[in-house]
Amino acid sequence: MIHWRPKTWWIELHQRWHALTREGRDTFWLLGMLALVLLPHATRLPWWANLGAGIALAWRARLAWTDGKLPSRWLLALMLVALLIMTWLTYRTLIGREAGITLVVVLATLKCLELKARRDSLVCLYLGFFLILTQFFYNQGIGTAVLMLGAVWGLLTALVMGQRPLGRPPIAEVGRDALRAMLWGLPLMVVLFALFPRFGPLWALPTDANGRTGLSDTLTLGQVAELALDDSIALRVRFSSTPPPPEQMYFRGPTLDNFNGLVWEPGAPALAKPQLSGAPQSYEITIEPSSLPVLPLLEGTGKAMVSAGGSDRLTVQQHGIEWIRRGGRGERLILQAQAWPRWQWTEELRPQLRRHWTRLPQGVNPRTQAWATQLLAEVQARHPDAAASAPQLLVSAVMNHIRTARYSYTLSPGLPAQQTPHLIDDFWMDRKEGFCEHFATGFVVVMRAMGVPARVVTGYQGAELNPVDGQYIVRNSSAHAWAEFWQPGRGWVRADPTAAVAPERVQRAPRPRPFAGLPGPLSQLDSSALQRLRDMWDAVDNRWNVWVLQYSRGQQMNLLKSLGWQQPDFQSLGQALAWGLGLTGLGAAVLAWWTRERTPHQPWDKALRRMHKALTQWPVAPPTGPEPAAASAWRVALLASWPEPRTGEQEALLRLLHELDALRYGPTGTAAQTSQPSQWLSLVKQIEALSRPTAALASAAHSRT
């Protein structure tokens, strides 16, 4: 029992740790590695699974610390049944990704409570290796890979411990052996990664295993404001020439034109492709995994093609000014594209589409519509054809109202005090506080109420430069909503009412503030060093995505071309894989042969070989079995060959063999646990002295006499 006294408890804890049995120490190591594997799952599992896993691991750790008795099998069976019932009640199934991983966690932690034999530890180890695999169903980033690589090393260390049942090998020594085994397997892993055929869906993970960008093909007021708090990366862009200014970096997503008073949805079909003019801007864009069919490309993009990532059947098609993916949802894409600075539609707007883009739900937001009618009358008093031929005059009037009517831009606009379908009335006429989707929606409602075709566009606006690799990063926090109105002779024209109330949101490149929000002087800390680390991490993470996660069948074929295959196919890939595996195996065999005598033996192995060589000089039949024979086997053979009375040399030799066995295989806490190789070698040297040819012959002659 440890008494937690100040300044001495940690000493007692250290002493108690070293006094643990070999089984207790190994059990603690295995439990620690399982906890490391389970830790990333904690945010995904239901609360009762986390609670049960924590109780099981802590219970088993306490039993290992106190050398207590394991719970009965009946109790474990009842716990298993209860956890199975909880899994069914939570997921309504026992199969599938979520329920399956929960069951594996339950089984692995419960198995620890009956951990008493080598077979039980192997089961826990194999379940731990399987749980490492399940981590990549959720996240395949470099951070997860590094963490799970450490977990693999820890479980391999536990596996090597299980293969050394004798003595008390130090953890550092066993860990080095496990690391050496991982390094031996590294060439094989590289060959399989580079040349194993990418068969779909065998190679690919399920589509729900990937992350998602935050954009959606619908818009509810407040949705984009929630994305503004998400700092994860949505896009990476590399420009081939001078990049456009931040206020021109609009990455266009879904176009939304159906409004029911609460939600915006896509509606009318896309028009013909616009006419593009000006010098095009070439760029490469990496789009993180998303379920959205619309690709958020730079506005004005007229050409785009997939350069890496995605399945073989993935294509991208242009619909008006939008780009749509066909297939390959939930996959990271790298595209080469060109964007033009100016575009316009030359065709006239048909009456049917005009009615569609001026439609508003009946009886919703009446005060805003009445205000728009009044504004229209004021403008038409000066310009009678403003709504039909000069809508830019109405746009200027609305923008001026936003700038002068004390509207404010906020991430937390809140909700009306009472539930109401007239959300735009509440925003436009009363609260006057909102995020970009509030201003875009209010602007479109006002324009439609004045008879001007208008719609909402969602996407991303702005990008931050990463000085490490020269790429521009667009985060989900840059999600944005703006508006478009139809101008005769020009087509759709972008109007961003957010720029009227918060121009800094559009004109300035976003840069995160790592210490923003901290109290007092902490918020003023210099974050430049932290930002540099973040930029480096983003660059490394991008390289990981491109070189590892995006390694596809096309890149395999390019690799074969560089190796000499003119027109590589699956047969060529199989040949290359066979050559790679053969050369890897041959190299391993040559390396093993080359180092067979150069690899230092363990101290005990070295002492055993010297003892065996010395004892073979005696005129006694050596023990049967593998060489070198153990000291106990030699002792049995010598006792059978030397009947009593024995000579002094014979008795001394038998005594030395007994002492050597005691030093190596004595019980816990005896000299076997504290003996050094020098003590083993000291006894072996005495055995060698008694086994010199002259002593052996003299002893044999004395025995015959």
XYZ file of C-alpha atoms in Angstrom:
705
model
C 0.000 0.000 0.000
C 1.399 3.400 -1.020
C 1.108 6.288 1.439
C 0.878 9.528 -0.551
C 3.180 11.701 1.573
C 4.502 14.982 0.161
C 7.856 14.736 -1.693
C 8.112 10.964 -1.105
C 5.092 9.462 -2.853
C 6.806 9.425 -6.226
C 9.797 7.592 -4.718
C 7.499 4.955 -3.265
C 5.697 4.730 -6.599
C 9.008 4.215 -8.399
C 10.030 1.503 -5.952
C 6.655 -0.188 -6.212
C 6.889 -0.183 -10.005
C 10.266 -1.941 -9.961
C 8.931 -4.424 -7.406
C 6.160 -5.505 -9.786
C 6.272 -9.011 -11.127
C 7.242 -9.587 -14.739
C 3.602 -10.369 -15.535
C 2.397 -7.160 -13.883
C 4.882 -4.992 -15.752
C 4.011 -6.522 -19.133
C 0.291 -6.182 -18.392
C 0.693 -2.472 -17.639
C 2.545 -1.988 -20.928
C -0.180 -3.776 -22.905
C -2.955 -1.803 -21.190
C -1.149 1.461 -21.928
C -0.839 0.640 -25.623
C -4.517 -0.336 -25.840
C -5.470 2.950 -24.171
C -3.368 4.808 -26.760
C -5.162 3.014 -29.593
C -8.600 3.660 -28.089
C -7.996 7.333 -27.290
C -8.823 8.741 -30.784
C -12.080 6.740 -30.761
C -13.245 8.434 -27.553
C -14.983 11.277 -29.396
C -16.796 8.854 -31.711
C -18.000 6.191 -29.286
C -21.165 6.551 -27.179
C -20.650 7.659 -23.598
C -21.420 4.249 -22.130
C -18.777 2.585 -24.335
C -16.126 5.096 -23.212
C -17.179 4.609 -19.584
C -17.108 0.807 -19.878
C -13.727 0.766 -21.620
C -12.224 3.100 -19.028
C -13.565 1.032 -16.110
C -12.302 -2.231 -17.636
C -8.784 -0.909 -18.269
C -8.555 0.750 -14.837
C -9.890 -2.404 -13.132
C -7.312 -4.603 -14.877
C -4.526 -2.136 -14.059
C -5.471 -2.234 -10.372
C -5.441 -6.042 -10.405
C -1.979 -5.996 -11.992
C -0.761 -3.468 -9.394
C -2.064 -5.429 -6.413
C -1.660 -8.888 -7.957
C -5.390 -9.401 -7.329
C -7.755 -12.114 -8.516
C -9.421 -11.806 -11.902
C -13.248 -11.528 -12.041
C -15.270 -14.668 -12.638
C -16.343 -15.713 -16.125
C -20.014 -15.392 -15.122
C -19.523 -11.723 -14.302
C -17.692 -11.138 -17.592
C -20.488 -12.900 -19.483
C -23.117 -10.663 -17.863
C -21.083 -7.566 -18.711
C -20.765 -8.708 -22.327
C -24.513 -9.289 -22.660
C -25.246 -5.859 -21.149
C -22.855 -4.136 -23.552
C -24.324 -5.998 -26.528
C -27.788 -4.794 -25.510
C -26.508 -1.214 -25.189
C -24.936 -1.453 -28.658
C -28.231 -2.633 -30.129
C -30.211 0.086 -28.389
C -27.770 2.749 -29.609
C -27.388 1.725 -33.260
C -30.351 -0.662 -33.784
C -27.880 -3.075 -35.352
C -24.733 -5.039 -34.508
C -23.109 -4.639 -37.931
C -21.776 -1.645 -39.807
C -18.911 0.692 -39.130
C -20.084 2.430 -35.948
C -21.653 -0.598 -34.257
C -18.802 -2.872 -35.365
C -16.060 -0.643 -33.968
C -17.999 -0.253 -30.718
C -18.200 -4.042 -30.394
C -14.460 -4.462 -31.059
C -13.675 -1.882 -28.359
C -15.999 -3.691 -25.936
C -14.464 -7.094 -26.680
C -10.874 -5.832 -26.444
C -11.379 -4.186 -23.043
C -13.376 -7.095 -21.616
C -10.712 -9.528 -22.786
C -8.209 -7.643 -20.647
C -10.202 -8.682 -17.553
C -9.387 -12.353 -18.232
C -5.794 -11.705 -19.225
C -3.790 -14.420 -17.498
C -2.203 -16.599 -20.207
C -0.109 -15.991 -23.280
C -3.050 -16.895 -25.497
C -5.166 -14.169 -23.877
C -2.472 -11.551 -24.417
C -2.208 -12.519 -28.095
C -5.966 -12.014 -28.522
C -5.712 -8.542 -26.966
C -2.767 -7.724 -29.207
C -4.558 -8.777 -32.376
C -7.635 -6.774 -31.403
C -5.352 -3.795 -30.791
C -3.837 -4.130 -34.285
C -7.348 -4.271 -35.762
C -8.368 -1.134 -33.843
C -5.359 0.647 -35.348
C -6.786 -0.128 -38.786
C -10.198 1.255 -37.828
C -8.673 4.667 -37.070
C -8.193 5.217 -40.798
C -11.917 4.746 -41.430
C -12.291 8.241 -39.962
C -9.056 10.089 -40.603
C -6.090 9.389 -42.873
C -4.066 12.482 -42.058
C -0.391 12.461 -41.210
C -1.087 13.057 -37.510
C -3.195 9.903 -37.309
C -0.535 7.964 -39.242
C 2.271 9.038 -36.876
C 0.191 8.270 -33.776
C -0.800 4.842 -35.068
C 2.800 4.116 -36.099
C 3.775 4.644 -32.475
C 0.923 2.357 -31.414
C 2.163 -0.347 -33.815
C 5.621 -0.124 -32.251
C 4.126 -0.380 -28.751
C 2.041 -3.456 -29.615
C 5.005 -5.084 -31.385
C 7.042 -4.467 -28.234
C 4.358 -6.248 -26.213
C 4.402 -9.088 -28.756
C 8.196 -9.469 -28.454
C 7.847 -9.495 -24.653
C 5.449 -12.407 -24.977
C 8.054 -14.319 -26.994
C 10.599 -13.963 -24.161
C 8.997 -15.687 -21.188
C 12.252 -16.137 -19.240
C 13.909 -13.565 -17.022
C 12.962 -9.881 -17.051
C 14.174 -8.307 -20.306
C 14.316 -4.493 -20.088
C 11.596 -2.653 -22.013
C 14.221 -0.526 -23.788
C 15.948 -3.636 -25.109
C 12.679 -5.206 -26.275
C 11.602 -1.900 -27.833
C 14.805 -1.781 -29.880
C 14.106 -5.270 -31.190
C 10.546 -4.253 -32.131
C 11.845 -1.155 -33.923
C 14.400 -3.284 -35.752
C 11.620 -5.606 -36.909
C 9.631 -2.612 -38.215
C 12.677 -1.364 -40.144
C 13.168 -4.815 -41.659
C 9.595 -4.692 -42.917
C 9.895 -1.155 -44.316
C 11.195 -2.151 -47.813
C 8.360 -4.647 -48.223
C 5.834 -1.989 -47.203
C 7.243 0.470 -49.779
C 7.112 -2.119 -52.584
C 3.509 -3.085 -51.789
C 2.435 0.563 -51.512
C 4.007 1.535 -54.822
C 3.104 -1.514 -56.925
C 0.098 -3.285 -55.416
C -2.784 -2.759 -57.905
C -5.377 -0.195 -56.864
C -8.577 -2.167 -57.311
C -11.835 -0.376 -56.527
C -13.651 -0.828 -54.254
C -11.116 -3.274 -52.741
C -8.454 -0.587 -52.311
C -10.674 2.366 -51.480
C -12.194 3.049 -48.083
C -15.959 3.474 -47.782
C -17.140 6.897 -48.880
C -18.212 7.786 -45.343
C -14.658 7.268 -44.150
C -13.522 10.576 -45.574
C -13.884 14.083 -44.293
C -16.308 16.580 -45.751
C -16.035 20.232 -46.587
C -18.672 22.373 -45.001
C -20.606 23.682 -48.030
C -24.047 22.284 -48.785
C -26.383 22.474 -51.776
C -28.942 24.244 -49.554
C -28.679 27.307 -47.338
C -30.445 27.995 -44.059
C -29.898 31.280 -42.263
C -27.105 30.746 -39.738
C -25.519 27.827 -41.587
C -22.574 29.763 -43.047
C -22.000 31.467 -39.682
C -21.460 28.018 -38.171
C -18.882 27.238 -40.865
C -17.017 30.433 -39.977
C -15.975 28.710 -36.734
C -14.521 25.716 -38.627
C -10.811 26.261 -39.244
C -10.238 23.079 -41.275
C -8.895 23.351 -44.825
C -11.354 23.219 -47.727
C -9.153 24.159 -50.706
C -5.522 24.700 -51.630
C -4.661 26.847 -54.640
C -1.381 27.437 -56.465
C -1.335 30.194 -59.096
C 1.066 29.981 -62.035
C 1.425 33.772 -62.236
C 0.554 36.815 -60.145
C -2.491 35.867 -58.053
C -5.635 38.016 -58.112
C -6.213 40.397 -55.194
C -8.164 39.041 -52.191
C -11.361 40.894 -53.145
C -11.430 38.983 -56.450
C -10.907 35.515 -54.946
C -14.439 34.171 -55.123
C -14.592 30.363 -55.279
C -18.045 29.684 -56.629
C -20.116 26.863 -55.154
C -23.832 26.061 -55.541
C -26.203 28.604 -57.073
C -29.458 28.825 -55.087
C -32.624 30.382 -56.475
C -35.620 28.680 -54.787
C -36.587 30.379 -51.514
C -39.454 29.315 -49.222
C -38.817 31.932 -46.550
C -36.451 29.732 -44.532
C -34.238 27.704 -46.905
C -32.555 28.378 -50.243
C -32.345 25.488 -52.740
C -31.114 25.096 -56.347
C -33.850 25.335 -58.951
C -33.645 26.621 -62.518
C -31.339 24.848 -64.977
C -28.061 26.469 -65.914
C -27.918 28.763 -68.916
C -25.489 28.399 -71.789
C -21.809 28.859 -71.144
C -20.830 32.529 -70.783
C -18.456 34.343 -73.065
C -15.013 34.767 -71.501
C -12.564 37.590 -72.155
C -9.256 38.872 -70.894
C -6.004 37.077 -70.073
C -6.767 33.742 -68.317
C -5.273 32.899 -64.929
C -3.904 29.332 -64.722
C -4.011 27.647 -61.353
C -3.910 24.259 -59.639
C -6.550 23.582 -57.014
C -6.724 20.765 -54.465
C -10.268 20.177 -53.221
C -10.582 18.315 -49.946
C -13.067 15.405 -49.744
C -16.646 16.602 -50.103
C -20.074 15.139 -50.827
C -21.041 18.282 -52.737
C -21.408 17.714 -56.521
C -20.557 21.360 -57.312
C -16.814 22.025 -57.384
C -15.887 25.341 -55.715
C -13.605 26.697 -58.441
C -12.447 30.265 -58.951
C -15.248 32.335 -60.453
C -14.835 32.692 -64.212
C -13.234 29.265 -64.651
C -13.696 28.144 -68.252
C -11.371 25.133 -68.386
C -10.742 22.430 -65.779
C -9.411 18.888 -65.849
C -8.557 16.335 -63.191
C -4.805 15.865 -62.792
C -4.731 13.569 -59.743
C -7.046 11.851 -57.335
C -10.500 10.427 -57.774
C -11.642 7.181 -59.366
C -11.148 6.304 -63.030
C -14.749 7.170 -63.882
C -14.562 10.672 -62.389
C -15.184 13.539 -64.802
C -15.895 17.240 -64.389
C -18.424 19.072 -66.559
C -19.317 22.725 -66.954
C -22.932 23.841 -66.490
C -23.148 27.533 -67.172
C -20.601 29.089 -64.836
C -20.635 26.095 -62.431
C -18.513 22.940 -62.553
C -20.067 19.603 -61.570
C -18.289 16.385 -60.706
C -19.578 13.105 -62.094
C -18.593 10.295 -59.751
C -15.786 10.350 -57.219
C -17.737 11.971 -54.405
C -15.996 11.969 -51.052
C -12.541 11.916 -52.685
C -9.775 14.488 -52.700
C -9.258 16.026 -56.152
C -6.430 17.944 -57.809
C -7.445 19.932 -60.894
C -5.630 22.080 -63.420
C -7.854 25.017 -64.347
C -7.983 28.403 -66.054
C -10.126 31.364 -64.965
C -10.966 34.461 -67.014
C -11.371 37.861 -65.337
C -14.489 38.847 -67.332
C -17.496 36.890 -68.519
C -21.004 37.672 -69.702
C -24.120 36.066 -71.193
C -25.223 37.399 -74.549
C -28.668 35.784 -74.708
C -31.812 37.441 -73.415
C -33.616 36.264 -70.308
C -36.748 34.297 -71.212
C -40.015 35.396 -69.489
C -40.383 32.008 -67.776
C -36.947 32.291 -66.148
C -37.553 35.946 -65.277
C -40.696 34.912 -63.351
C -38.722 32.158 -61.634
C -35.924 34.489 -60.497
C -38.330 37.121 -59.186
C -40.619 34.712 -57.284
C -41.073 35.172 -53.519
C -43.169 33.091 -51.098
C -46.627 34.524 -50.578
C -47.252 36.327 -47.277
C -43.647 36.003 -46.058
C -41.570 39.059 -45.038
C -44.292 41.608 -45.923
C -42.532 44.567 -44.292
C -39.349 44.057 -46.303
C -41.339 43.725 -49.529
C -43.259 46.887 -48.716
C -40.008 48.729 -48.023
C -38.623 47.501 -51.381
C -41.761 48.716 -53.198
C -41.335 52.146 -51.626
C -37.652 52.271 -52.633
C -38.557 51.247 -56.190
C -41.074 54.077 -56.407
C -38.459 56.583 -55.239
C -35.910 55.443 -57.831
C -38.459 55.198 -60.623
C -39.499 58.772 -59.923
C -36.084 59.736 -61.285
C -35.505 56.763 -63.659
C -38.779 55.183 -64.813
C -37.118 52.150 -66.490
C -34.781 51.313 -63.596
C -36.223 47.831 -62.865
C -36.222 46.725 -66.499
C -33.144 48.225 -68.137
C -31.016 49.792 -65.396
C -31.153 47.538 -62.313
C -27.715 48.776 -61.243
C -29.423 51.951 -60.049
C -31.565 49.914 -57.678
C -28.502 47.945 -56.554
C -26.695 51.184 -55.736
C -29.670 52.393 -53.721
C -29.842 49.167 -51.697
C -26.071 49.146 -51.090
C -26.187 52.744 -49.943
C -28.996 51.861 -47.531
C -26.887 49.038 -46.053
C -23.916 51.377 -45.574
C -25.909 54.178 -43.936
C -28.654 52.423 -41.937
C -26.323 51.185 -39.155
C -26.239 47.547 -40.134
C -23.541 45.462 -38.437
C -21.680 42.303 -39.441
C -21.541 39.605 -36.739
C -20.925 35.862 -36.433
C -23.662 35.529 -33.797
C -26.736 37.388 -35.037
C -29.025 35.386 -32.756
C -32.661 34.514 -33.391
C -35.886 36.514 -33.039
C -37.433 36.594 -29.584
C -40.467 34.763 -30.939
C -40.558 32.071 -33.587
C -41.610 33.669 -36.880
C -41.454 32.828 -40.593
C -40.542 36.459 -41.324
C -36.806 36.116 -40.630
C -35.795 38.699 -43.220
C -38.271 41.223 -41.770
C -36.642 40.697 -38.382
C -33.151 41.164 -39.833
C -33.761 43.908 -42.395
C -36.165 46.086 -40.435
C -35.427 45.443 -36.744
C -32.222 43.754 -35.617
C -29.924 44.855 -38.484
C -27.280 42.384 -37.317
C -26.298 39.437 -39.429
C -23.716 37.333 -41.188
C -23.057 37.168 -44.927
C -26.039 34.880 -45.662
C -28.369 37.370 -43.943
C -27.149 40.241 -46.102
C -27.190 38.143 -49.303
C -30.687 36.811 -48.592
C -32.026 40.239 -47.633
C -30.505 41.768 -50.765
C -32.055 39.126 -53.064
C -35.487 39.425 -51.395
C -35.409 43.211 -51.859
C -34.294 42.945 -55.495
C -36.961 40.368 -56.330
C -39.607 42.490 -54.616
C -38.603 45.271 -57.008
C -38.937 42.951 -60.035
C -35.194 42.416 -60.637
C -34.094 38.752 -61.194
C -31.686 37.837 -58.398
C -30.300 34.737 -56.660
C -27.905 33.631 -53.906
C -24.497 32.043 -54.503
C -22.495 30.205 -51.841
C -18.813 29.343 -51.867
C -15.574 30.668 -50.387
C -14.110 34.149 -50.465
C -10.477 35.044 -49.830
C -7.404 32.907 -49.185
C -4.336 33.034 -46.967
C -0.842 32.593 -48.390
C 1.318 29.857 -46.913
C 4.893 31.176 -47.314
C 6.381 27.705 -46.790
C 5.154 26.157 -50.050
C 3.688 29.186 -51.848
C 0.131 27.868 -51.880
C -3.018 29.756 -50.954
C -5.134 28.040 -48.316
C -8.904 28.412 -48.183
C -10.456 27.256 -44.927
C -14.053 26.480 -44.126
C -14.004 29.667 -42.052
C -13.830 31.511 -45.398
C -17.259 30.176 -46.428
C -19.276 33.021 -47.872
C -22.612 33.873 -49.446
C -23.164 36.631 -51.983
C -25.819 37.665 -54.515
C -26.227 38.008 -58.280
C -28.675 40.146 -60.236
C -29.544 40.078 -63.927
C -28.466 43.064 -66.004
C -29.702 43.205 -69.599
C -26.910 42.930 -72.149
C -24.464 41.589 -69.594
C -26.182 38.756 -67.778
C -25.552 37.842 -64.168
C -23.539 40.389 -62.179
C -22.066 39.713 -58.760
C -23.190 41.915 -55.872
C -21.726 41.346 -52.415
C -23.716 43.311 -49.806
C -21.324 42.112 -47.092
C -18.655 44.338 -48.647
C -20.931 47.324 -48.043
C -21.150 46.774 -44.286
C -17.813 44.992 -43.620
C -15.365 45.714 -46.470
C -12.476 44.268 -44.467
C -14.129 40.829 -44.719
C -13.696 40.889 -48.506
C -10.659 43.079 -49.125
C -8.258 41.540 -46.623
C -6.781 38.046 -46.774
C -7.930 36.042 -43.726
C -5.266 35.148 -41.182
C -6.159 33.170 -38.071
C -5.249 34.589 -34.676
C -4.096 31.668 -32.505
C -4.403 33.633 -29.234
C -7.579 35.557 -30.044
C -10.231 35.233 -27.369
C -7.827 34.654 -24.485
C -8.320 36.922 -21.481
C -6.176 39.926 -20.616
C -2.650 40.283 -21.988
C -2.637 36.687 -23.273
C -4.585 37.834 -26.335
C -1.700 40.189 -27.224
C 0.964 37.465 -27.324
C 3.112 37.333 -30.433
C 1.639 34.544 -32.527
C 4.160 34.741 -35.397
C 6.120 31.691 -34.206
C 2.957 29.677 -33.756
C 1.743 30.778 -37.182
C 5.022 29.673 -38.782
C 4.624 26.259 -37.186
C 1.085 26.099 -38.491
C 2.233 27.014 -42.004
C 4.886 24.299 -41.892
C 2.338 21.749 -40.715
C -0.081 22.716 -43.499
C 2.684 22.324 -46.081
C 3.735 18.915 -44.749
C 0.112 17.814 -44.557
C -0.407 18.812 -48.190
C 2.634 16.816 -49.293
C 1.263 13.821 -47.376
C -2.084 14.180 -49.136
C -0.480 14.426 -52.588
C 2.256 11.808 -52.268
C 0.497 9.239 -50.090
C -3.282 9.631 -50.000
C -3.550 10.663 -53.658
C -1.248 7.927 -54.962
C -3.495 6.371 -57.598
C -3.498 3.893 -60.474
C -2.449 6.600 -62.923
C 0.627 7.421 -60.838
C 1.466 3.710 -60.712
C 1.422 3.604 -64.512
C 3.628 6.702 -64.660
C 6.064 4.967 -62.323
C 6.173 1.919 -64.623
C 6.880 4.178 -67.608
C 9.838 5.663 -65.756
C 11.059 2.105 -65.063
C 11.058 1.169 -68.762
C 7.582 -0.142 -69.592
C 6.388 1.540 -72.794
C 2.627 0.873 -72.454
C 2.078 -0.347 -68.903
C -1.097 -2.211 -67.941
C -2.209 -4.508 -65.127
C -0.001 -7.317 -66.423
C 2.994 -4.992 -66.344
C 2.035 -3.942 -62.822
C 1.936 -7.599 -61.752
C 5.368 -8.180 -63.279
C 6.801 -5.146 -61.521
C 5.283 -6.289 -58.226
C 6.792 -9.766 -58.642
C 10.197 -8.267 -59.417
C 9.931 -5.938 -56.467
C 8.994 -8.702 -54.023
C 11.713 -10.976 -55.402
C 14.444 -8.366 -55.140
C 13.275 -7.388 -51.659
C 13.400 -11.010 -50.493
C 16.814 -11.536 -52.105
C 18.170 -8.395 -50.491
C 16.884 -9.475 -47.080
C 18.491 -12.910 -47.489
C 21.845 -11.407 -48.504
C 21.731 -8.954 -45.611
C 20.898 -11.734 -43.143
C 23.801 -13.849 -44.452
C 26.198 -10.912 -44.377
C 25.366 -10.019 -40.790
C 25.011 -13.549 -39.384
C 28.460 -13.499 -37.708
C 28.604 -9.748 -37.234
C 25.422 -9.526 -35.220
C 26.368 -9.589 -31.531
C 24.687 -12.383 -29.578
C 22.860 -11.766 -26.359
C 25.124 -12.130 -23.283
C 23.370 -15.326 -22.187
C 23.662 -16.892 -25.643
C 27.365 -16.100 -25.713
C 27.925 -17.600 -22.252
C 25.895 -20.717 -23.184
C 27.960 -21.346 -26.320
C 31.227 -21.091 -24.387
C 29.913 -23.457 -21.698
C 28.720 -25.986 -24.296
C 32.069 -25.909 -26.118
C 33.968 -26.469 -22.853
C 31.800 -29.388 -21.671
C 32.116 -31.270 -24.963
C 35.790 -31.871 -24.023
C 34.689 -34.292 -21.311
C 34.407 -37.953 -22.366
C 30.625 -37.857 -21.864
C 27.835 -38.151 -24.441
C 26.356 -34.621 -24.866
C 22.647 -34.065 -24.265
C 20.339 -34.764 -27.175
C 18.507 -31.846 -28.754
C 19.458 -28.473 -30.210
C 22.893 -27.002 -29.633
C 24.070 -25.382 -27.538
C 22.413 -27.432 -24.790
C 21.260 -25.697 -21.614
C 23.159 -25.967 -18.337
C 20.367 -28.064 -16.791
C 20.508 -30.530 -19.711
C 24.269 -30.904 -19.290
C 23.854 -31.421 -15.549
C 21.361 -34.251 -16.134
C 23.699 -35.861 -18.688
C 26.700 -35.630 -16.348
C 24.792 -37.065 -13.377
C 23.803 -40.055 -15.513
C 27.411 -40.624 -16.643
C 29.115 -40.069 -13.288
C 27.885 -42.466 -10.618
C 28.897 -41.865 -7.049
C 31.466 -41.494 -5.651
C 32.440 -38.549 -7.898
C 35.743 -36.700 -7.974
C 36.208 -33.187 -6.656
C 36.376 -31.770 -10.205
C 33.115 -33.502 -11.083
C 31.325 -32.206 -7.994
C 32.671 -28.710 -8.596
C 31.473 -28.809 -12.209
C 27.972 -29.948 -11.192
C 27.833 -27.208 -8.576
C 28.862 -24.541 -11.127
C 26.157 -25.712 -13.556
C 23.564 -25.477 -10.770
C 24.678 -21.932 -9.860
C 24.559 -20.878 -13.510
C 20.990 -22.154 -13.812
C 19.998 -20.374 -10.608
C 21.412 -17.052 -11.839
C 19.546 -17.277 -15.128
C 16.229 -18.869 -14.153
C 15.830 -18.116 -10.451
C 12.477 -16.850 -9.142
C 11.530 -13.176 -9.107
C 13.407 -11.097 -6.585
C 16.445 -13.404 -6.373
C 19.852 -13.064 -7.929
C 18.349 -14.049 -11.263
C 16.705 -10.628 -11.440
C 19.834 -8.648 -10.532
C 22.633 -10.778 -12.037
C 24.826 -9.222 -14.693
C 26.425 -10.930 -17.734
C 29.777 -10.622 -15.981
C 28.576 -13.062 -13.304
C 27.483 -15.562 -15.953
C 30.842 -15.297 -17.695
C 32.698 -15.714 -14.373
C 31.010 -19.090 -13.825
C 31.612 -20.105 -17.444
C 35.326 -19.330 -17.076
C 35.486 -21.654 -14.044
C 33.723 -24.353 -16.071
C 36.294 -23.847 -18.856
C 39.134 -24.168 -16.343
C 37.766 -27.483 -15.060
C 37.223 -28.708 -18.633
C 40.786 -28.352 -19.940
C 41.978 -31.528 -21.679
C 44.508 -32.356 -18.966
C 41.924 -32.080 -16.207
C 39.376 -34.040 -18.194
C 41.785 -36.899 -18.932
C 43.044 -37.013 -15.347
C 39.511 -37.156 -14.047
C 38.620 -39.904 -16.518
C 41.671 -41.959 -15.480
C 40.799 -41.480 -11.814
C 37.257 -42.679 -12.475
C 38.516 -45.872 -14.151
C 40.819 -46.582 -11.201
